[in-house]
Coordinates of C-alpha atoms and ligand atoms in Angstrom, one line a residue:
M13 CA 52.8 33.8 5.0
T14 CA 52.8 36.2 2.0
D15 CA 56.5 35.8 -0.6
S16 CA 57.0 38.8 -2.4
H17 CA 58.9 37.7 -5.6
H18 CA 55.8 34.9 -5.9
P19 CA 52.0 36.7 -7.0
P20 CA 50.1 34.6 -4.4
V21 CA 47.8 30.5 -5.8
G22 CA 45.5 30.1 -4.2
I23 CA 41.4 29.1 -4.5
D24 CA 39.9 31.5 -7.1
A25 CA 36.0 30.0 -7.5
L26 CA 33.7 27.3 -6.0
A27 CA 30.9 25.6 -6.3
L28 CA 29.3 22.6 -6.0
A29 CA 26.9 19.5 -7.6
C30 CA 25.5 17.3 -5.7
P31 CA 22.7 14.7 -6.8
K32 CA 18.8 16.0 -6.4
A33 CA 16.8 13.5 -4.4
F34 CA 18.2 13.2 -0.9
I35 CA 17.2 10.4 2.8
A36 CA 16.9 11.8 6.1
M37 CA 18.8 10.1 8.4
D38 CA 16.0 10.2 10.8
T39 CA 14.1 8.2 7.8
L40 CA 17.5 5.8 7.3
A41 CA 17.2 5.5 10.9
E42 CA 13.9 4.2 11.7
A43 CA 13.9 1.8 9.1
R44 CA 16.7 -0.1 10.6
G45 CA 15.8 0.0 13.6
V46 CA 18.2 2.3 15.3
P47 CA 17.9 5.3 17.6
S48 CA 17.7 8.3 15.2
A49 CA 20.2 10.3 17.7
K50 CA 22.9 8.1 16.5
Y51 CA 22.8 9.5 13.3
T52 CA 21.9 12.9 13.7
Q53 CA 24.0 13.2 16.8
G54 CA 26.4 10.2 17.6
L55 CA 27.7 10.8 13.3
G56 CA 26.0 14.4 13.4
Q57 CA 24.1 13.9 9.7
E58 CA 21.6 15.5 8.5
K59 CA 21.3 14.1 5.1
M60 CA 22.0 12.2 2.4
A61 CA 23.3 12.6 -1.2
I62 CA 21.9 10.0 -2.8
A63 CA 22.7 9.6 -6.6
S64 CA 20.2 7.9 -9.0
P65 CA 20.9 5.5 -12.1
V66 CA 21.1 8.9 -14.8
E67 CA 23.9 10.5 -12.1
D68 CA 27.2 10.0 -12.0
T69 CA 30.8 10.6 -10.8
V70 CA 31.2 12.5 -15.1
T71 CA 27.6 14.0 -15.0
L72 CA 28.4 15.8 -11.2
A73 CA 32.2 16.7 -11.5
T74 CA 31.0 18.3 -14.8
A75 CA 28.1 20.3 -13.5
A76 CA 30.5 21.7 -10.3
A77 CA 33.3 22.5 -13.2
R78 CA 30.4 24.6 -15.7
R79 CA 29.1 26.4 -12.5
A80 CA 32.8 27.5 -11.1
L81 CA 33.1 28.8 -14.5
E82 CA 30.5 30.6 -15.3
T83 CA 29.5 31.5 -11.6
F84 CA 33.2 33.4 -11.3
D85 CA 33.6 34.2 -14.5
V86 CA 36.5 31.9 -15.9
D87 CA 37.5 31.5 -19.5
P88 CA 37.2 27.9 -20.2
Q89 CA 40.4 28.9 -23.1
S90 CA 43.0 30.1 -19.6
I91 CA 42.2 26.3 -18.0
G92 CA 45.4 25.0 -19.0
T93 CA 45.5 21.9 -16.4
L94 CA 42.2 19.8 -16.3
I95 CA 42.0 17.3 -12.3
V96 CA 39.9 15.2 -11.3
G97 CA 40.1 13.5 -7.8
T98 CA 38.1 10.5 -7.2
E99 CA 37.5 7.0 -6.2
T100 CA 34.5 6.3 -8.4
G101 CA 35.9 6.1 -11.8
V102 CA 33.5 4.9 -14.2
D103 CA 36.6 3.4 -16.4
H104 CA 39.5 1.6 -15.8
S105 CA 40.9 2.7 -17.4
K106 CA 39.5 6.4 -19.4
P107 CA 39.6 9.4 -16.5
V108 CA 36.9 11.1 -15.9
A109 CA 38.4 13.8 -16.7
V110 CA 39.0 13.7 -20.5
Y111 CA 35.1 13.3 -20.5
V112 CA 34.7 16.5 -18.6
H113 CA 36.9 18.0 -20.9
E114 CA 34.7 17.7 -24.1
L115 CA 31.7 18.5 -22.1
L116 CA 33.4 21.8 -20.4
G117 CA 34.6 22.6 -23.9
L118 CA 38.0 23.0 -22.6
P119 CA 41.4 23.6 -25.2
E120 CA 43.1 21.0 -26.4
R121 CA 46.7 21.5 -24.8
C122 CA 44.9 21.3 -21.8
R123 CA 46.8 18.6 -19.8
T124 CA 43.8 16.4 -18.1
F125 CA 43.5 13.5 -15.6
E126 CA 42.3 12.1 -12.9
T127 CA 43.7 11.0 -9.3
K128 CA 43.1 8.0 -7.0
H129 CA 43.7 7.8 -3.3
A130 CA 40.5 6.9 -1.9
C131 CA 39.4 10.4 -0.7
Y132 CA 42.6 12.4 -1.0
G133 CA 42.5 12.4 -5.0
A134 CA 41.8 15.8 -5.0
S135 CA 43.6 17.7 -2.7
A136 CA 46.5 15.6 -4.4
G137 CA 45.0 17.2 -7.3
L138 CA 44.8 21.2 -5.7
T139 CA 48.6 20.9 -4.4
T140 CA 49.7 19.9 -7.9
S141 CA 48.3 22.7 -9.4
L142 CA 50.2 24.6 -7.2
D143 CA 53.0 23.2 -7.7
W144 CA 52.5 23.8 -11.6
I145 CA 51.7 27.2 -10.4
A146 CA 54.6 28.2 -8.9
S147 CA 56.8 25.9 -11.3
G148 CA 56.0 28.9 -14.0
R149 CA 54.7 26.1 -16.3
A150 CA 51.1 27.4 -16.3
R151 CA 52.0 30.8 -17.7
G152 CA 49.6 32.9 -16.7
Q153 CA 46.8 29.7 -17.6
K154 CA 45.0 28.6 -14.7
A155 CA 43.8 24.6 -13.0
L156 CA 40.6 23.3 -12.7
V157 CA 40.6 20.5 -9.9
I158 CA 37.2 18.6 -9.2
A159 CA 36.6 16.8 -6.4
A160 CA 33.6 14.5 -7.2
D161 CA 32.4 11.1 -5.5
I162 CA 29.4 8.8 -4.7
A163 CA 30.5 7.2 -1.4
S164 CA 28.7 3.6 -0.8
Y165 CA 28.8 0.9 1.4
G166 CA 26.3 -1.2 1.0
L167 CA 22.5 -1.4 2.5
N168 CA 23.0 -2.7 6.1
T169 CA 26.5 -1.9 6.8
P170 CA 27.9 0.5 9.2
G171 CA 29.3 2.6 6.7
E172 CA 25.4 3.1 6.0
P173 CA 24.6 5.9 7.0
T174 CA 27.9 8.2 6.1
Q175 CA 27.3 7.6 2.6
G176 CA 26.6 10.2 -0.2
A177 CA 27.5 12.2 -3.4
G178 CA 28.6 15.4 -4.8
A179 CA 31.5 17.4 -6.3
V180 CA 33.5 20.8 -5.3
A181 CA 34.9 21.8 -8.8
M182 CA 37.6 24.5 -7.9
V183 CA 39.5 26.9 -10.3
I184 CA 43.1 27.6 -9.1
G185 CA 45.2 29.7 -10.2
E186 CA 47.5 33.5 -9.8
H187 CA 46.2 36.1 -7.5
P188 CA 42.6 34.4 -6.4
R189 CA 39.6 35.3 -5.2
L190 CA 38.2 33.2 -2.6
L191 CA 41.8 31.7 -0.8
R192 CA 45.0 31.7 -0.7
I193 CA 47.5 28.7 0.1
H194 CA 51.3 29.1 0.8
P195 CA 53.4 26.2 -0.5
N196 CA 56.3 26.8 2.5
T197 CA 52.5 25.8 4.7
I198 CA 51.2 22.4 3.7
G199 CA 52.4 19.1 4.9
D200 CA 52.4 15.0 3.5
Y201 CA 51.8 12.2 5.5
T202 CA 51.8 8.7 3.9
R203 CA 51.5 5.7 5.4
Q204 CA 50.1 2.1 4.4
V205 CA 47.0 1.2 5.7
M206 CA 44.3 -1.4 5.0
D207 CA 41.2 1.2 7.3
F208 CA 39.4 1.7 4.1
W209 CA 39.4 0.5 0.6
R210 CA 37.7 -1.0 -2.6
P211 CA 38.7 -3.7 -5.0
L212 CA 38.4 -3.9 -8.4
Y213 CA 35.3 -6.1 -8.0
S214 CA 33.3 -4.7 -5.9
K215 CA 31.6 -1.6 -6.4
Y216 CA 30.9 -1.2 -2.1
A217 CA 33.8 0.1 -0.5
L218 CA 35.1 -2.3 1.7
A219 CA 36.3 -0.6 5.7
D220 CA 37.3 -1.1 9.0
G221 CA 35.7 1.2 10.2
H222 CA 37.1 2.1 14.0
Y223 CA 39.8 1.4 12.6
S224 CA 39.7 4.6 9.8
I225 CA 39.1 6.8 12.5
E226 CA 42.6 6.2 14.0
C227 CA 44.5 6.3 11.0
Y228 CA 43.0 9.6 10.3
L229 CA 43.8 11.0 13.6
E230 CA 47.5 9.9 13.0
A231 CA 47.4 11.3 10.1
L232 CA 46.7 14.6 11.5
A233 CA 49.0 14.1 13.8
G234 CA 51.6 13.5 11.4
A235 CA 50.2 16.2 8.2
R236 CA 50.1 19.1 10.5
A237 CA 53.8 18.1 12.5
A238 CA 55.0 18.0 8.2
A239 CA 53.2 21.1 8.0
L240 CA 53.7 23.4 11.2
D241 CA 57.4 21.8 11.6
G242 CA 56.8 23.1 15.8
G243 CA 55.3 26.5 14.8
D244 CA 52.4 25.5 16.5
E245 CA 52.1 29.6 18.1
V246 CA 50.4 29.9 14.6
F247 CA 46.5 28.2 15.9
D248 CA 45.6 31.0 18.2
E249 CA 46.0 33.0 15.0
L250 CA 43.5 30.9 13.1
L251 CA 39.9 31.4 12.1
A252 CA 39.0 28.5 11.2
C253 CA 40.1 24.6 11.3
L254 CA 38.7 22.3 8.5
Y255 CA 38.9 19.6 8.4
H256 CA 37.9 15.6 6.1
V257 CA 34.5 15.2 7.1
P258 CA 33.0 12.0 6.2
F259 CA 30.2 12.8 8.8
V260 CA 29.8 15.7 11.2
K261 CA 30.9 14.1 14.5
M262 CA 34.3 13.1 12.3
A263 CA 35.6 16.7 12.8
H264 CA 34.4 16.5 16.6
K265 CA 37.5 14.0 16.8
A266 CA 40.1 15.6 14.5
H267 CA 39.8 19.0 16.9
R268 CA 39.8 17.3 19.7
K269 CA 43.7 15.4 17.9
E270 CA 44.3 19.0 16.9
L271 CA 43.9 20.9 20.6
E272 CA 46.6 17.4 22.2
C273 CA 48.3 17.6 19.7
V274 CA 49.2 22.4 20.5
H275 CA 49.1 21.5 24.2
H276 CA 51.1 18.5 24.1
R277 CA 48.9 16.5 26.7
P278 CA 45.8 15.0 25.6
F279 CA 42.4 16.4 26.1
D280 CA 40.2 14.3 28.4
L281 CA 36.6 14.8 27.8
D282 CA 35.3 14.1 31.2
T283 CA 36.7 17.0 33.4
A284 CA 34.9 20.2 33.3
D285 CA 37.9 21.5 32.1
D286 CA 39.2 20.3 29.7
Q287 CA 35.3 18.9 28.0
A288 CA 35.0 23.4 28.9
R289 CA 38.6 24.5 26.6
F290 CA 37.2 22.3 23.8
D291 CA 34.1 23.4 23.5
A292 CA 34.1 26.9 23.5
S293 CA 37.7 26.5 20.5
Y294 CA 34.8 24.1 18.9
Q295 CA 32.1 26.0 18.5
R296 CA 34.5 29.3 17.2
L297 CA 37.1 27.3 14.8
V298 CA 34.9 24.7 13.4
A299 CA 31.6 23.6 13.8
P300 CA 30.2 26.8 12.2
W301 CA 31.6 25.8 8.6
L302 CA 29.8 22.3 8.9
S303 CA 26.3 22.2 7.7
L304 CA 26.7 21.9 4.5
N305 CA 28.6 18.8 5.4
A306 CA 25.3 17.7 7.2
Q307 CA 23.7 18.1 5.0
V308 CA 25.3 16.4 1.8
G309 CA 27.0 13.5 3.6
N310 CA 30.1 12.1 2.4
I311 CA 31.8 13.0 -0.9
Y312 CA 34.8 12.0 0.0
T313 CA 37.0 13.4 -1.5
G314 CA 35.1 17.0 -1.3
S315 CA 34.2 16.4 1.8
L316 CA 37.1 19.2 3.3
Y317 CA 36.6 22.0 0.1
L318 CA 33.0 21.8 0.8
A319 CA 33.5 22.8 5.2
L320 CA 35.8 25.5 2.5
M321 CA 32.5 26.6 1.2
D322 CA 29.9 26.7 4.1
L323 CA 33.6 28.5 5.4
I324 CA 33.5 31.1 2.4
R325 CA 29.8 32.2 2.2
Q326 CA 30.3 33.2 5.3
S327 CA 32.8 35.2 4.9
Q328 CA 32.6 38.8 5.9
A329 CA 35.5 42.3 4.8
S330 CA 37.1 42.0 7.9
W331 CA 38.7 38.0 7.7
A332 CA 40.2 39.4 5.1
D333 CA 44.3 37.8 6.2
R334 CA 43.2 35.4 8.6
R335 CA 44.4 32.2 8.1
V336 CA 42.5 28.6 7.8
S337 CA 44.0 25.1 8.2
L338 CA 42.5 22.9 6.0
F339 CA 43.6 19.3 6.6
S340 CA 42.8 15.7 3.9
Y341 CA 42.8 12.6 4.7
G342 CA 42.6 9.6 2.0
S343 CA 42.2 5.9 3.7
G344 CA 45.2 3.9 2.6
C345 CA 46.9 6.7 3.4
G346 CA 47.9 9.9 2.4
A347 CA 46.7 13.0 4.0
T348 CA 47.8 17.2 3.5
Y349 CA 47.6 20.1 5.8
M350 CA 48.0 23.1 5.0
L351 CA 47.2 26.8 6.2
G352 CA 45.3 29.4 4.2
Q353 CA 44.9 32.9 3.5
I354 CA 41.0 34.5 3.4
A355 CA 41.4 36.9 0.4
P356 CA 40.6 40.3 0.4
S357 CA 37.5 39.6 -1.9
A358 CA 36.2 36.4 -0.7
H359 CA 33.1 38.6 0.8
Q360 CA 32.9 39.8 -2.5
W361 CA 31.8 36.1 -3.2
A362 CA 29.7 34.8 -0.5
G363 CA 27.0 34.9 -2.3
H364 CA 28.2 33.1 -5.5
C365 CA 29.5 30.2 -3.5
D366 CA 26.2 29.4 -1.6
P367 CA 24.4 26.1 -2.6
Q368 CA 21.9 26.1 -0.6
A369 CA 18.6 27.0 -2.7
D370 CA 19.4 24.1 -4.6
L371 CA 20.2 21.7 -2.0
D372 CA 16.8 23.2 -0.5
Q373 CA 15.0 22.0 -3.9
R374 CA 16.4 18.1 -3.7
R375 CA 13.5 15.6 -3.6
R376 CA 12.6 13.7 -0.3
L377 CA 13.7 9.7 -0.8
S378 CA 11.7 7.6 1.8
V379 CA 13.6 4.6 2.5
G380 CA 11.6 1.9 -0.7
E381 CA 12.8 4.5 -3.0
Y382 CA 16.0 5.4 -2.1
E383 CA 16.2 1.1 -1.6
A384 CA 15.3 0.9 -5.5
M385 CA 17.1 4.3 -6.5
I386 CA 19.6 2.0 -5.1
A387 CA 19.9 -0.8 -6.6
A388 CA 19.3 0.9 -10.7
F389 CA 22.8 2.1 -9.8
E390 CA 24.4 -0.5 -10.3
R391 CA 22.4 -1.6 -13.0
A392 CA 22.6 1.4 -14.1
E393 CA 26.6 1.2 -16.4
R394 CA 25.1 -2.4 -18.2
A395 CA 21.7 -0.3 -19.2
E396 CA 21.6 0.4 -22.9
K397 CA 19.4 3.1 -22.4
L398 CA 18.3 5.8 -19.0
D399 CA 15.2 8.0 -19.5
P400 CA 16.8 11.1 -17.1
S401 CA 12.7 12.2 -16.2
D402 CA 12.0 9.3 -14.2
W403 CA 14.5 10.0 -11.9
G404 CA 14.0 13.5 -11.0
V405 CA 16.5 14.8 -13.4
L406 CA 14.7 16.9 -15.8
E407 CA 17.8 19.6 -16.3
G408 CA 22.0 19.7 -16.7
L409 CA 23.9 17.0 -17.4
A410 CA 22.6 13.1 -17.4
Y411 CA 24.0 9.5 -17.7
V412 CA 22.0 7.8 -20.4
G413 CA 23.1 4.5 -20.9
T414 CA 25.6 2.5 -22.7
Q415 CA 26.0 2.0 -26.2
D416 CA 28.5 -0.2 -27.6
H417 CA 30.3 -0.2 -24.5
Q418 CA 30.4 3.9 -25.0
R419 CA 29.1 6.0 -22.1
Q420 CA 26.2 8.3 -23.7
Y421 CA 25.7 11.6 -21.7
R422 CA 23.0 14.9 -23.1
W423 CA 22.7 17.8 -21.6
L424 CA 18.6 18.6 -21.0
G425 CA 15.9 21.1 -21.1
R426 CA 17.4 24.9 -21.8
D427 CA 21.1 22.9 -22.0
A428 CA 20.0 20.8 -24.7
L429 CA 21.4 22.5 -27.0
T430 CA 24.9 22.0 -26.0
P431 CA 26.7 19.3 -28.2
A432 CA 25.8 15.9 -27.0
V433 CA 28.0 13.4 -27.7
Ligands
LIG1561 N1 22.5 8.4 20.5 C1 23.6 9.5 20.3 N2 24.9 8.8 19.8 C2 24.9 7.8 19.8 C3 23.8 6.5 20.0 C4 22.6 7.2 20.9 N3 22.1 5.8 20.8 N4 24.5 5.6 19.5 C5 25.1 5.6 19.5 N5 25.8 6.5 19.6 C6 27.1 6.7 18.6 C7 28.2 6.5 19.4 O1 28.7 6.6 20.9 C8 29.1 7.2 19.0 O2 29.8 8.3 18.7 P1 31.5 7.9 19.0 O3 32.5 8.0 18.1 O4 31.8 10.2 19.6 O5 31.3 7.8 20.2 C9 28.4 7.1 17.3 O6 27.2 8.1 16.7 C10 29.1 6.2 16.0 O7 28.6 5.3 16.4 P2 29.4 3.4 16.7 O8 30.7 4.1 16.5 O9 28.9 2.7 17.7 O10 28.9 2.7 15.7 P3 29.1 1.7 14.4 O11 30.7 1.3 14.9 O12 27.9 1.6 13.2 O13 29.5 2.6 12.9 C11 31.3 4.3 11.6 C12 31.0 3.6 12.9 C13 32.4 3.0 12.2 C14 32.1 5.8 11.3 C15 30.6 3.9 10.3 O14 30.2 4.5 10.5 C16 31.5 3.3 9.4 O15 32.3 2.3 9.0 N6 32.1 4.4 8.3 C17 32.6 4.3 7.1 C18 35.0 4.1 7.4 C19 34.7 5.9 8.0 O16 34.0 6.5 7.9 N7 35.4 6.5 8.8 C20 35.9 7.7 9.1 C21 36.6 8.1 9.0 S1 37.9 7.4 7.9 C22 37.7 8.8 5.6 O17 38.0 9.7 6.3 C23 38.5 8.8 4.4 C24 36.5 8.5 4.6 O18 35.9 9.2 3.7 C25 35.7 6.7 4.2

């Protein structure tokens, strides 16, 4: 997997930003009259991050990116490409990325744009960045790729328990400190399907839920075949299989598909042999990296990279050069399967990739507060003035209302000295 002609390229820094409130799945289940086991075991979720009216894709993306740059000591002036992958833009025309560009003080020579393909946008940004570096056009500069989304299906819908919100920022560069990705292990897949979409007139996603699961699994088989081109033996060397995780149980379904592809036969989980084989593989390669997804919920395009953060936060010196598979799926649909390799220095950065302390400080919402927050979020883009303290947001960047049709942002608390836009 190494190529002596080119320096290794991949993920050099990673950080998460998440809303400051969550709803617990058992609380939601009780309110919806559903056994809580359906959400906690059937879907595998514990909590869902819920964005307040003063948090949006710009604030989440900026917070994640700022944390990635600061924690990993990356000079903002070294960023030559900024891509925000999102399906929750704040404007039909103006990209989230250009707000982030200003808020982070990135250089004017930095190419900046937004990518949209449901949950696949950031992965398109990641592979584009790898290509940009490999082509030589980057000339030593790095790319900043941010996956930022607020997943909204609406109250009392089947998708409601698969919501969430958050942003994962990644710095992509040569000699990466966390994960190398080799271009000849990347495979893509595209097919026009109506499994999940959001018409221009709707705040909420529409989904043909069970069909979307089928589409996801077909895309996994297709992208995997394109990536490995029959080289299934690589599976035996894997340290981890990371998947797009709209809800934790989806990774379980994905891994079963993966084993079916490896063994070229169906896996029948009703038979003791297949069940034992599957369980051993799932517990070793998949389950240990799903805790962040279980606590945050669906962050759409960032979900795969949340699982990657969970892996990196646990990394050990002995994992150097071990391979991991990554599968990204975006409804509609587009997908990529790729192999990564743990960088020898990754374990030294494990603590820097651990957002647990922040997650533990979030505010737990009652169902009444959750429903009020969703209603206020819906009205927020037309509000002239919003007070972040009304929503318990006292630090960082906040959306504070729209004046003259222009969104306003303000740094708060100890960040207040940062220039406002
Ligand atoms: N105890 C334990 N488990 C229970 C249970 C109980 N009391 N009751 C139900 N379950 C289990 C079910 O058996 C099922 O598990 P399996 O699929 O493993 O059999 C699970 O809980 C869910 O039950 P249902 O399928 O009956 O649930 P549902 O019909 O209400 O909807 C859903 C589930 C289709 C995922 C729905 O939440 C949805 O539409 N979500 C949005 C679409 C989505 O997330 N699609 C994923 C693929 S597309 C994608 O990945 C892109 C993206 O991010 C959107």
